[in-house]
Coordinates of C-alpha atoms in Angstrom, one line a residue:
X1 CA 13.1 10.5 -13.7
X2 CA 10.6 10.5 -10.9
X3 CA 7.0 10.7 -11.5
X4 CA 4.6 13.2 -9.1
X5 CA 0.8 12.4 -7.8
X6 CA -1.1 11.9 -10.8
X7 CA -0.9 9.4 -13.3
X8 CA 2.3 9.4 -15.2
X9 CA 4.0 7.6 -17.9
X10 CA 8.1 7.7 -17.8
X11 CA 9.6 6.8 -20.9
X12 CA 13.6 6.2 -21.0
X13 CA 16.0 6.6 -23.9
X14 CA 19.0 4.8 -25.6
X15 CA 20.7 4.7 -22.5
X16 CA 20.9 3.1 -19.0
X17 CA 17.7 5.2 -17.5
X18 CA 16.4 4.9 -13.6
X19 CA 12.5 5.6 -14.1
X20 CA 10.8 6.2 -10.6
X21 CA 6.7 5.8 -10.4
X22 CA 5.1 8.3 -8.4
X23 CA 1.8 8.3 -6.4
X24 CA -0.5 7.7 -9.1
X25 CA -1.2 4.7 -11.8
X26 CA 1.9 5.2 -13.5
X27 CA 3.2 3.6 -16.7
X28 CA 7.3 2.8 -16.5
X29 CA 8.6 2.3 -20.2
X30 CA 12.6 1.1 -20.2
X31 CA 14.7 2.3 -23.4
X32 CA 17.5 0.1 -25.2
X33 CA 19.7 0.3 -22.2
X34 CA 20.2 -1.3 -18.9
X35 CA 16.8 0.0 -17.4
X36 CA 15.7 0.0 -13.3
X37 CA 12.0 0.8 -13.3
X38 CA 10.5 0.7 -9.5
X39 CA 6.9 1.1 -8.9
X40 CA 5.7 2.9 -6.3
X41 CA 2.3 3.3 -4.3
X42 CA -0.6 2.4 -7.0
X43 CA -1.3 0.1 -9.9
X44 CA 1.6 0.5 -12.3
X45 CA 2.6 -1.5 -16.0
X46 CA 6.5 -1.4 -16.4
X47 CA 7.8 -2.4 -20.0
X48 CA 11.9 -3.1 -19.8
X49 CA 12.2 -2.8 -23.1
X50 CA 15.8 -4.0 -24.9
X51 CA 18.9 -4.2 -22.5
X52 CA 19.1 -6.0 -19.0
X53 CA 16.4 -4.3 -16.8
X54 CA 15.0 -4.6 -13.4
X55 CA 11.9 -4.1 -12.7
X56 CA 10.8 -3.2 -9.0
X57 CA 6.9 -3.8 -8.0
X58 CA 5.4 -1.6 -6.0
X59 CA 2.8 -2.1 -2.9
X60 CA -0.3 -2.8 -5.4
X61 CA -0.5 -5.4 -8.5
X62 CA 1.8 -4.3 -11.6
X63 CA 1.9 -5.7 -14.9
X64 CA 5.0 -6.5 -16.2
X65 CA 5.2 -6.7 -20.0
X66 CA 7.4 -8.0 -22.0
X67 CA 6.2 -6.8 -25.8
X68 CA 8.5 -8.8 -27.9
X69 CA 11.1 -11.3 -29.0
X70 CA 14.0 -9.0 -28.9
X71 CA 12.9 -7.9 -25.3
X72 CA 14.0 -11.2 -23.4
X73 CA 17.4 -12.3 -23.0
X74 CA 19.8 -15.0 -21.4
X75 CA 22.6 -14.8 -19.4
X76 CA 23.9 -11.0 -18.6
X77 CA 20.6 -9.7 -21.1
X78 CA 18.1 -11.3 -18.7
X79 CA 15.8 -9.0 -17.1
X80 CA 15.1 -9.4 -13.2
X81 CA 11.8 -9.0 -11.7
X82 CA 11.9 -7.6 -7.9
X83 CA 9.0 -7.8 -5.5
X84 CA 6.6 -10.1 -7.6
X85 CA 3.6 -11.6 -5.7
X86 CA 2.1 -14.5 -7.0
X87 CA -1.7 -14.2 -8.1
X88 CA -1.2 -10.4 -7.5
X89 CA 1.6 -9.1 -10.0
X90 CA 0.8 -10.4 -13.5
X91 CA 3.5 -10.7 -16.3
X92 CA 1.9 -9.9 -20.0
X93 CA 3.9 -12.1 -22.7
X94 CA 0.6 -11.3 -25.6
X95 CA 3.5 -9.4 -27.6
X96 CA 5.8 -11.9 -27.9
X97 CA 3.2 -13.8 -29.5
X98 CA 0.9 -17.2 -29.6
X99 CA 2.2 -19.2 -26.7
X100 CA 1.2 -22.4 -25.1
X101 CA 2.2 -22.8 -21.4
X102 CA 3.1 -26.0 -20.4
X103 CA 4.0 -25.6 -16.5
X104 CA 6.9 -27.6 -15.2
X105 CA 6.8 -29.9 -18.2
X106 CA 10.0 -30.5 -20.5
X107 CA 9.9 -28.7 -24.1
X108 CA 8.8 -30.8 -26.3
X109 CA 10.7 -28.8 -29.4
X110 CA 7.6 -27.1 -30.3
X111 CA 8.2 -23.4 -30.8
X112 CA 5.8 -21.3 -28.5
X113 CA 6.5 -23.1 -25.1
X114 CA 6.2 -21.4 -21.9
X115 CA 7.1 -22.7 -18.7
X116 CA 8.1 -22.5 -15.4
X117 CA 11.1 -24.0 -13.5
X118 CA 11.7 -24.7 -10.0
X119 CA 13.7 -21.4 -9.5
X120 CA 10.6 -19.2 -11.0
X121 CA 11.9 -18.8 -14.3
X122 CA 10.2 -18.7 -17.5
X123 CA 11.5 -19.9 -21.0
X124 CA 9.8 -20.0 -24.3
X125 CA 10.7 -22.8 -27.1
X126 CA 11.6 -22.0 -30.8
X127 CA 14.2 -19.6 -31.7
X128 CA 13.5 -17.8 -28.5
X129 CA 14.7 -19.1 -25.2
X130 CA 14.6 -16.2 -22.2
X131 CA 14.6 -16.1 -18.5
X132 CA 13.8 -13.7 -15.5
X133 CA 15.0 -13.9 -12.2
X134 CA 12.2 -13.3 -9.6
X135 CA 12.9 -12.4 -6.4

């Protein structure tokens, strides 16, 4: 599904959808499957949703949002995030819940714990432990 000039908002379904941004400040939401949401030209927010999803930046800041628990994953559930600039692209974990972010730091078994690795991923403590690969 491609979106056109204006501002759009793509939403996919149960299964593995390809959700294209158009021109204008589009919204890109993934369904339960296996999900590959690029941006395109202008602002865009891309939710995954469940499943394994990558998610594709465009030329100018996105949001990428992860609004729950049940959307992060490990292993072959993890979502990727594609063309993320630092201090430009901004990743929104406010669903997921009260978090504390702790940088590089080791977990200190408190639930809520976000942080970042050497390799750009992030991980959050409790029942919950999820990663992204950025490239």
């Amino acid at each position: 599904m491609q979106g056109g000039l204006g501002v759009d908002t793509l939403a996919g379904g149960d299964g593995d959808d390809r959700l294209l941004g158009g021109q204008g400040r589009d919204g890109l939401i993934g369904g339960a499957g296996d999900g590959v949401l690029r941006g395109q030209a202008h602002r865009g927010v891309q939710i995954g949703g469940l499943g394994a999803d990558t998610l594709i930046g465009g030329d100018n800041p996105d949001v990428r949002v992860f609004a729950s628990m049940a959307e992060t994953g490990l292993g072959a559930t993890q979502d990727h995030l594609i063309h993320y600039e630092s201090g430009i692209d901004r990743i929104d974990l406010t669903g997921i819940g009260r978090l504390r972010f702790i940088g590089g730091d080791g977990f200190d078994s408190l639930a809520g714990e976000v942080r970042f690795d050497a390799l750009l991923m992030w991980m959050v403590t409790g029942l919950l432990m999820a990663a992204c690969n950025w490239t």
